[in-house]
mmCIF file of C-alpha atoms in Angstrom:
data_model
loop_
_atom_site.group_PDB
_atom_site.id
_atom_site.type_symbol
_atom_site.label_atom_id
_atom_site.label_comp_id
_atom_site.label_asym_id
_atom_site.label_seq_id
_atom_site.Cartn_x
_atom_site.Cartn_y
_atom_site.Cartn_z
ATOM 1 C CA UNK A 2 20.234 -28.612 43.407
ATOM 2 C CA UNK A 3 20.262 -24.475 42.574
ATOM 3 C CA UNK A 4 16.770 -23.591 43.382
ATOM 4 C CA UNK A 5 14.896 -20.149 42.305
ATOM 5 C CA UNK A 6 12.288 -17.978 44.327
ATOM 6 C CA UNK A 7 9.672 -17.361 41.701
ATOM 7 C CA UNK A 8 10.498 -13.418 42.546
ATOM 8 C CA UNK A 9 13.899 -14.037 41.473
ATOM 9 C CA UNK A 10 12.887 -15.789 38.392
ATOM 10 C CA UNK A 11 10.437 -13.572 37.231
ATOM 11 C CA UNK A 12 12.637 -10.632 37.566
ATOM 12 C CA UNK A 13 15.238 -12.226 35.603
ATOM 13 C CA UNK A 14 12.535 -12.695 32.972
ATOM 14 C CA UNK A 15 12.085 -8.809 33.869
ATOM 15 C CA UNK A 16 15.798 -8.053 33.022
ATOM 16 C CA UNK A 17 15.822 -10.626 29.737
ATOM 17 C CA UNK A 18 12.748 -8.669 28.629
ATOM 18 C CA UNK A 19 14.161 -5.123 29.343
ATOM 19 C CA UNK A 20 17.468 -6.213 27.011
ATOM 20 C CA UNK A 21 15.689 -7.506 24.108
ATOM 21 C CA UNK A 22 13.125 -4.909 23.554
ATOM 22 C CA UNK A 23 14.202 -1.927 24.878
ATOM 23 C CA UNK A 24 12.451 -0.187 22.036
ATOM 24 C CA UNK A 25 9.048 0.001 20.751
ATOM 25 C CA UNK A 26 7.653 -2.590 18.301
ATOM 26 C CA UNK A 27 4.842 -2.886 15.672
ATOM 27 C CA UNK A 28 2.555 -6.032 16.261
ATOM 28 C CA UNK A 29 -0.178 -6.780 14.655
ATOM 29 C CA UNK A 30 -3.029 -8.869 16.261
ATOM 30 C CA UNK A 31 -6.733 -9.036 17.114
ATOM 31 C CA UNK A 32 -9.181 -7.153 19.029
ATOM 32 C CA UNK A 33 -10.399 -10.349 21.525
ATOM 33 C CA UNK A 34 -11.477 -7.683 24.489
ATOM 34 C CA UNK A 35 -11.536 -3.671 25.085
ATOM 35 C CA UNK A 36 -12.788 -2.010 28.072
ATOM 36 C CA UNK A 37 -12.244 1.757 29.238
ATOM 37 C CA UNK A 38 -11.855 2.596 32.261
ATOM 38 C CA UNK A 39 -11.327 6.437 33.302
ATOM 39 C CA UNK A 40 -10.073 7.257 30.250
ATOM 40 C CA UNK A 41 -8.036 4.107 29.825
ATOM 41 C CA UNK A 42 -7.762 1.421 27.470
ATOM 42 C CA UNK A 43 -7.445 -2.001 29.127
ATOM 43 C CA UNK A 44 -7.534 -5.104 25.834
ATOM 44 C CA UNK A 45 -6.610 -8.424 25.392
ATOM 45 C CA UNK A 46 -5.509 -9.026 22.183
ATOM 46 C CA UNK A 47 -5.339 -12.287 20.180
ATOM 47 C CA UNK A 48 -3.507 -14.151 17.071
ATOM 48 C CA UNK A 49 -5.432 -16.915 15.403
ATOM 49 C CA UNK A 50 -4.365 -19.812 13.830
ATOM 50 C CA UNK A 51 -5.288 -19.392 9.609
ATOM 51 C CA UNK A 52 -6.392 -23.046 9.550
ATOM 52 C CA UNK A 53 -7.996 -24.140 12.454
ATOM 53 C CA UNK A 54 -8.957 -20.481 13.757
ATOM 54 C CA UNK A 55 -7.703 -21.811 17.323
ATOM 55 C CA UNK A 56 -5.884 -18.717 19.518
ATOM 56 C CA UNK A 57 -2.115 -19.430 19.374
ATOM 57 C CA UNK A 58 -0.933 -16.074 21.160
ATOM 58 C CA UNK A 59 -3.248 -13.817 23.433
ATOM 59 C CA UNK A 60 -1.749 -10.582 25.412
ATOM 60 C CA UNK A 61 -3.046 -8.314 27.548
ATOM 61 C CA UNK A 62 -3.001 -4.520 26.621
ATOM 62 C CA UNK A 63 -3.283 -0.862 27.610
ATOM 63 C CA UNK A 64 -3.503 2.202 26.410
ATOM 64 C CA UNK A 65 -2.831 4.534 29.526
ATOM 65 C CA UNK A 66 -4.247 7.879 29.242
ATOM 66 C CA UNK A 67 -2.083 10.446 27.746
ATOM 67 C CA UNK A 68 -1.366 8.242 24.816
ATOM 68 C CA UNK A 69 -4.764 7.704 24.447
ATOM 69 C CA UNK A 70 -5.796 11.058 24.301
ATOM 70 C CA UNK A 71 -2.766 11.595 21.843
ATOM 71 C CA UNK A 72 -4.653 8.173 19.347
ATOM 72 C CA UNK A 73 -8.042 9.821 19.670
ATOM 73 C CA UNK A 74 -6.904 13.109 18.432
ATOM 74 C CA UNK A 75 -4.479 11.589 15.741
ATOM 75 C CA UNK A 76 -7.683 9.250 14.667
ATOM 76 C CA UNK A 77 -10.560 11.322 15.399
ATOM 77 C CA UNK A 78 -13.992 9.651 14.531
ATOM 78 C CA UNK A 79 -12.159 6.309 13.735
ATOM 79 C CA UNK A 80 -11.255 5.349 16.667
ATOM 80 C CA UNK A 81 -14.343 4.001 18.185
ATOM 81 C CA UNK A 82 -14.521 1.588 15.248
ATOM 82 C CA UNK A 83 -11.692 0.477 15.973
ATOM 83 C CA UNK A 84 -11.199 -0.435 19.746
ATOM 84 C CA UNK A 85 -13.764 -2.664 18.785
ATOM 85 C CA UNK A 86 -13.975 -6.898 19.608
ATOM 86 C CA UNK A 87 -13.057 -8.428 16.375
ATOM 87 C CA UNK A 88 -11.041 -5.772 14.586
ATOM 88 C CA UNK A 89 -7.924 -6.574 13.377
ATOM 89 C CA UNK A 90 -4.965 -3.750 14.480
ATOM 90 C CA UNK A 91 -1.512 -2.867 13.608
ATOM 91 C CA UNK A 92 -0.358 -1.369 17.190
ATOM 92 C CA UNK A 93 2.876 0.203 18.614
ATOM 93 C CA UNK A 94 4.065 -1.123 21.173
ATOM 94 C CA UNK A 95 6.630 -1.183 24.526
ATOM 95 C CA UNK A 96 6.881 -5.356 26.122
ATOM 96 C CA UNK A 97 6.527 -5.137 29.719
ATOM 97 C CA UNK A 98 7.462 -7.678 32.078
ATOM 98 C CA UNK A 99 6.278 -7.551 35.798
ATOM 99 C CA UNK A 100 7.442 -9.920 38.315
ATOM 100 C CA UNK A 101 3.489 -10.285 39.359
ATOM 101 C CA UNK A 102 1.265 -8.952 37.160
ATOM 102 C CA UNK A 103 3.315 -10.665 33.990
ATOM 103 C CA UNK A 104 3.584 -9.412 30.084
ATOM 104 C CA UNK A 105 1.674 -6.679 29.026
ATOM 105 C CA UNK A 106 1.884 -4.397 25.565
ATOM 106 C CA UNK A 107 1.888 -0.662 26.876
ATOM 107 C CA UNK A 108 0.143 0.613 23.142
ATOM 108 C CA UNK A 109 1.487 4.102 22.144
ATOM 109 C CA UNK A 110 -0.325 4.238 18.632
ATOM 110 C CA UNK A 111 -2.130 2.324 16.151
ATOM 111 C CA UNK A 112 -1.987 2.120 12.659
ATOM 112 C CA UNK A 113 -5.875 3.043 10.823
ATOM 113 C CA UNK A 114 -4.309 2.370 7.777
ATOM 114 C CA UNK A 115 -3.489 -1.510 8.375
ATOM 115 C CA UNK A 116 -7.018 -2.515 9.646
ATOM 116 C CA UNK A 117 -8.788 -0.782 6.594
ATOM 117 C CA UNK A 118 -6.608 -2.820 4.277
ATOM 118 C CA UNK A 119 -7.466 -6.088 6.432
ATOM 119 C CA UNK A 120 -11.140 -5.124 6.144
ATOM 120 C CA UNK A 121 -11.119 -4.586 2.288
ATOM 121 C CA UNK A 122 -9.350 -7.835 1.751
ATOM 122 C CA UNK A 123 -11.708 -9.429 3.372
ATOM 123 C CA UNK A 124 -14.643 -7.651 2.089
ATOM 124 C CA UNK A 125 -13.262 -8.834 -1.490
ATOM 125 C CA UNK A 126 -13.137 -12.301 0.059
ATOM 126 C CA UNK A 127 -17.093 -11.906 0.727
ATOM 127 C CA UNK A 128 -17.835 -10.557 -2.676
ATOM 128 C CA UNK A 129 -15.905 -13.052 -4.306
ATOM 129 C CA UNK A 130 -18.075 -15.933 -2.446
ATOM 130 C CA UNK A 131 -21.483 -14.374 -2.881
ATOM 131 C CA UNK A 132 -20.052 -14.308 -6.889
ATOM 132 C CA UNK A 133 -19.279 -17.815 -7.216
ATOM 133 C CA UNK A 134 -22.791 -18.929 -5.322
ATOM 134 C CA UNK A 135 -24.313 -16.951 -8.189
ATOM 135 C CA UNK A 136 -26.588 -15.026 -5.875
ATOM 136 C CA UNK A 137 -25.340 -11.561 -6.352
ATOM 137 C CA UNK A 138 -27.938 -9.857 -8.514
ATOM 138 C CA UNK A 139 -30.662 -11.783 -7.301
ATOM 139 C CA UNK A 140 -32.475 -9.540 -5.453
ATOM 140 C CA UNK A 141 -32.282 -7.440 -7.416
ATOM 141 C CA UNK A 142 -34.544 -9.175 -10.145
ATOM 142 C CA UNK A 143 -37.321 -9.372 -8.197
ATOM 143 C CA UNK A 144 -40.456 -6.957 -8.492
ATOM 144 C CA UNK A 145 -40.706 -3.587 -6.646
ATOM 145 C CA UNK A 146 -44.291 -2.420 -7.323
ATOM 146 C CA UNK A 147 -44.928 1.083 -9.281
ATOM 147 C CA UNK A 148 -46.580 2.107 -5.913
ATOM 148 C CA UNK A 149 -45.075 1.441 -2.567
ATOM 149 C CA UNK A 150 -47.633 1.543 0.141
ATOM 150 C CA UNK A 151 -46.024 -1.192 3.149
ATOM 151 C CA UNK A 152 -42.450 -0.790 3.963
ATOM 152 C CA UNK A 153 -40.887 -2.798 6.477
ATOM 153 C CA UNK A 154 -37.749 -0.896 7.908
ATOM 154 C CA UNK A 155 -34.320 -2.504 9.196
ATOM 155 C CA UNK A 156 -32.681 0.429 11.280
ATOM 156 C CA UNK A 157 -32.059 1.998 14.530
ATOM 157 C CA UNK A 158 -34.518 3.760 16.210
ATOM 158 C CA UNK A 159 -32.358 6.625 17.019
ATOM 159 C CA UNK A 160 -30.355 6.132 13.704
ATOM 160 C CA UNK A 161 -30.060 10.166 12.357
ATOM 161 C CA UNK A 162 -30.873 8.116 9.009
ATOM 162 C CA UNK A 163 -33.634 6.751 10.298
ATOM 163 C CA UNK A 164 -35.205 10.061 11.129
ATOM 164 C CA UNK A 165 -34.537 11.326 7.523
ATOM 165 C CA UNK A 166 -36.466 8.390 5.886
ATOM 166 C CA UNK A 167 -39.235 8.894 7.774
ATOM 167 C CA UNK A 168 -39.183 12.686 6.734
ATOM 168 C CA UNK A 169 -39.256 11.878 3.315
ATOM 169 C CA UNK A 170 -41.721 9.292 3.759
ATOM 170 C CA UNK A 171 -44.440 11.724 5.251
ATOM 171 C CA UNK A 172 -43.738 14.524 2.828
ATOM 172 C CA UNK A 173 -43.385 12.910 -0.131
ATOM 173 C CA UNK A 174 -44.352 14.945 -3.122
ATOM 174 C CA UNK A 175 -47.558 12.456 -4.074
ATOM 175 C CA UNK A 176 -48.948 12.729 -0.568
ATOM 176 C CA UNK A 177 -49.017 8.877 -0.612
ATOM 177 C CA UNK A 178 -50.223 7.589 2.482
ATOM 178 C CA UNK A 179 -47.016 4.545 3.218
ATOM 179 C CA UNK A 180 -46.905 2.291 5.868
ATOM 180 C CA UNK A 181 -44.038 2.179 8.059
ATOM 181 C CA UNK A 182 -42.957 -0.474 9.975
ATOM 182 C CA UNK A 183 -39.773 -0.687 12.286
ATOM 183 C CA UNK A 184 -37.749 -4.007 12.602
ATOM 184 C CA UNK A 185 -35.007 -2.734 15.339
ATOM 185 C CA UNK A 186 -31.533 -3.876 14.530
ATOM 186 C CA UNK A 187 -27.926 -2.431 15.835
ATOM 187 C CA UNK A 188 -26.426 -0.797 12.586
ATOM 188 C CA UNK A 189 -22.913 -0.812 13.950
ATOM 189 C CA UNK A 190 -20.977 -2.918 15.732
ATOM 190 C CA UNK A 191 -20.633 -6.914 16.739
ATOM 191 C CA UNK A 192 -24.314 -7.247 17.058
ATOM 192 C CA UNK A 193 -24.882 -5.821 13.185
ATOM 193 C CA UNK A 194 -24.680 -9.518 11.368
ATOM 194 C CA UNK A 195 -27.336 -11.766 13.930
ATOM 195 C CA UNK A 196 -29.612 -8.205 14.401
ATOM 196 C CA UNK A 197 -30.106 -7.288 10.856
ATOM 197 C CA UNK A 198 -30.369 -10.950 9.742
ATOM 198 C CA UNK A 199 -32.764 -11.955 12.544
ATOM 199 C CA UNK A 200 -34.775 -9.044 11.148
ATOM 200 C CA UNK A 201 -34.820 -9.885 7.662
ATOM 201 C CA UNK A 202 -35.909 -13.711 9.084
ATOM 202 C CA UNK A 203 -38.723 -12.380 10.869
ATOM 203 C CA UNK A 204 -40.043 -10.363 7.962
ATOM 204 C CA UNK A 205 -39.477 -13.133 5.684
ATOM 205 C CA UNK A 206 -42.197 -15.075 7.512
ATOM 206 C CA UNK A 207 -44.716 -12.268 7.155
ATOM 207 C CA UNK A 208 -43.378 -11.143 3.681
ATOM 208 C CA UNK A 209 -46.902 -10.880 1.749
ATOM 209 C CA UNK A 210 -47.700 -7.821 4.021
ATOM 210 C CA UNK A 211 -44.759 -5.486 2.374
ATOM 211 C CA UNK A 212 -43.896 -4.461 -0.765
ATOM 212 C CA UNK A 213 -40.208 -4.047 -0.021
ATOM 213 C CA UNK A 214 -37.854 -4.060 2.935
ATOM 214 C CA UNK A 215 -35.477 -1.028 3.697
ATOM 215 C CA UNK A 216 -32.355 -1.076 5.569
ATOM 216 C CA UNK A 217 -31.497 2.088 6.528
ATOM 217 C CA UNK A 218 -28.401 3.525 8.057
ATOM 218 C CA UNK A 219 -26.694 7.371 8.196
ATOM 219 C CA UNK A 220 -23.075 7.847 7.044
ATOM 220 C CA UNK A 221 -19.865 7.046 8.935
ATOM 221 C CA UNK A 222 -16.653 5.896 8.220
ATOM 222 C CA UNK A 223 -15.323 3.195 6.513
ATOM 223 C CA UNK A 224 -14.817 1.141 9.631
ATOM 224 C CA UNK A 225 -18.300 2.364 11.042
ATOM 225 C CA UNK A 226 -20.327 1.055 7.846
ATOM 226 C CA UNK A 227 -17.977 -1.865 7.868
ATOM 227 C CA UNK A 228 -20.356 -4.341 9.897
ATOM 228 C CA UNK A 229 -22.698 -4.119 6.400
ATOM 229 C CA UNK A 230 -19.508 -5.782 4.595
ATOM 230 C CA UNK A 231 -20.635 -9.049 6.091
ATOM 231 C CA UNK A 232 -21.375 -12.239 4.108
ATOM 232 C CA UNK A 233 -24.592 -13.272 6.259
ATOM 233 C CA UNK A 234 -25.548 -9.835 5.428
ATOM 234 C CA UNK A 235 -24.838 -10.060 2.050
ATOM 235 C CA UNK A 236 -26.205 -13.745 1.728
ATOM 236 C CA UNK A 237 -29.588 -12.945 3.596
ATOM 237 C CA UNK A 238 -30.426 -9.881 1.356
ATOM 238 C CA UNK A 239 -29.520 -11.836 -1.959
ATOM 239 C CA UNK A 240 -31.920 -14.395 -1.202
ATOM 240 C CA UNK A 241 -34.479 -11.895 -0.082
ATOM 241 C CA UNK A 242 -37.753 -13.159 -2.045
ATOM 242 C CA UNK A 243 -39.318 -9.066 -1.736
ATOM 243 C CA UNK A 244 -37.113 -5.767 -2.506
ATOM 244 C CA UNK A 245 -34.584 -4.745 -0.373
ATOM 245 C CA UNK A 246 -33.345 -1.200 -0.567
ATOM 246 C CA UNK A 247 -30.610 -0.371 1.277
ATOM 247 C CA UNK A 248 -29.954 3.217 2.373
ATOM 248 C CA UNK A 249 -26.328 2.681 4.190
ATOM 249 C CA UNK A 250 -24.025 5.519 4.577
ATOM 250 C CA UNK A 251 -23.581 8.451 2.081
ATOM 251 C CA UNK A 252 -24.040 8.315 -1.178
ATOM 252 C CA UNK A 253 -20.833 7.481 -2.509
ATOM 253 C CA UNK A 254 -20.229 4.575 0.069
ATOM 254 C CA UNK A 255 -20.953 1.106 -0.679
ATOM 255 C CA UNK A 256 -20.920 -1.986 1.317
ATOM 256 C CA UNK A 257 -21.653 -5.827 0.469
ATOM 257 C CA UNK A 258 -25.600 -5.231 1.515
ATOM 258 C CA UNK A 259 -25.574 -2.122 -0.913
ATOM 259 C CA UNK A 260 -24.262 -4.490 -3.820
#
């Protein structure tokens, strides 16, 4: 009986692997884990099944530092969006086989362009849903009196948009004395849906203090302000029995909690 040392047989897996991608490849996958470390990228990256959402392929990933600096200045103020758990990724990549560490994707770019398509199609899923529950103009039928004097406020305490509202609030050109009150939620990220809806559930049960709620986030890219296209968001704010104003982004940006 021929018998293998696993050395041997993992370099001949080595050797299979050089032949049949000796070139770099486009994969697409998902986000599952990122961590930097000294200016490197070290992921795990997942597929998902489409009906049972099981994993059916998981990688791990790097991004060693030259080519990282090379993504970060090709992508700019994108990037931290998207080396981010949960975000879908077109990346380039070289298949390397070690005889003991095993496979790994060595990631030479990524493609913005492919996970801001995923995100719109799936932020036209969400709209879609919130359309057929019949719950998308609901809030805003409800009654925002002529004189707003109790605001409860769904932002970041360090949020630069944040700061703003509360300058406008104090010099406001009727000298109206409002009441301010801060409900701290993360406004980007994979904390943004249980935050901001644990939030709105806490104000909910002390509602007949305010006479609106605002949420209240400064601009950012698409894929920054993309935690707001978020059907819990969406669903929570619809159903929102008081105002709520949202003040996401700039002004021509608009997520699922803006609509």
């Amino acid at each position: 009986m021929t018998s293998y040392s696993l050395y041997e047989l993992n370099e001949y897996i080595k050797q299979v692997m050089a032949l049949n991608f000796n070139e770099p490849i486009w994969v697409n996958c998902e986000i599952s884990q990122v961590n930097q470390v000294r200016g490197q990228v070290y992921m795990e990256v997942v597929q998902h099944d489409d009906e049972t959402n099981q994993i059916k392929a998981q990688s791990a990933a790097v991004i060693w530092y030259k080519q990282f600096s090379f993504i970060k200045k090709k992508l700019n103020d994108l990037l931290p969006a998207i080396l981010t758990t949960g975000t879908k990724v077109m990346i380039k990549v070289t298949v390397e086989f070690h005889e003991r560490y095993g496979l790994k994707l060595i990631i030479h770019d990524i493609d913005a362009s492919y996970t801001i398509g995923q995100m719109e199609m799936a932020r036209q899923k969400i709209i879609e849903r919130l359309k057929k529950a019949g719950i998308m103009r609901d809030n805003a039928n409800t009654h925002l009196p002529k004189v707003i004097q109790h605001v409860a406020v769904i932002s970041s305490a360090t949020a630069a948009g944040y700061a703003d509202f509360l300058a406008q609030i104090a010099n406001n050109e009727y000298d109206y004395d409002i009441r301010v009150d801060l409900y701290p939620a993360a406004m980007q990220g994979t904390n943004t849906e249980s935050e901001v809806c644990a939030a709105l559930d806490t104000i909910r049960l002390k509602m007949t203090q305010y006479d609106c709620v605002a949420i209240i986030r400064g601009g950012g890219s698409k894929l920054d302000l993309g935690s707001f296209d978020n059907y819990n968001i969406g669903h929570s704010i619809a159903t929102f029995p008081i105002p709520v104003i949202t003040g996401i982004g700039h002004e021509i940006d608009s997520t699922v909690a803006d609509m």
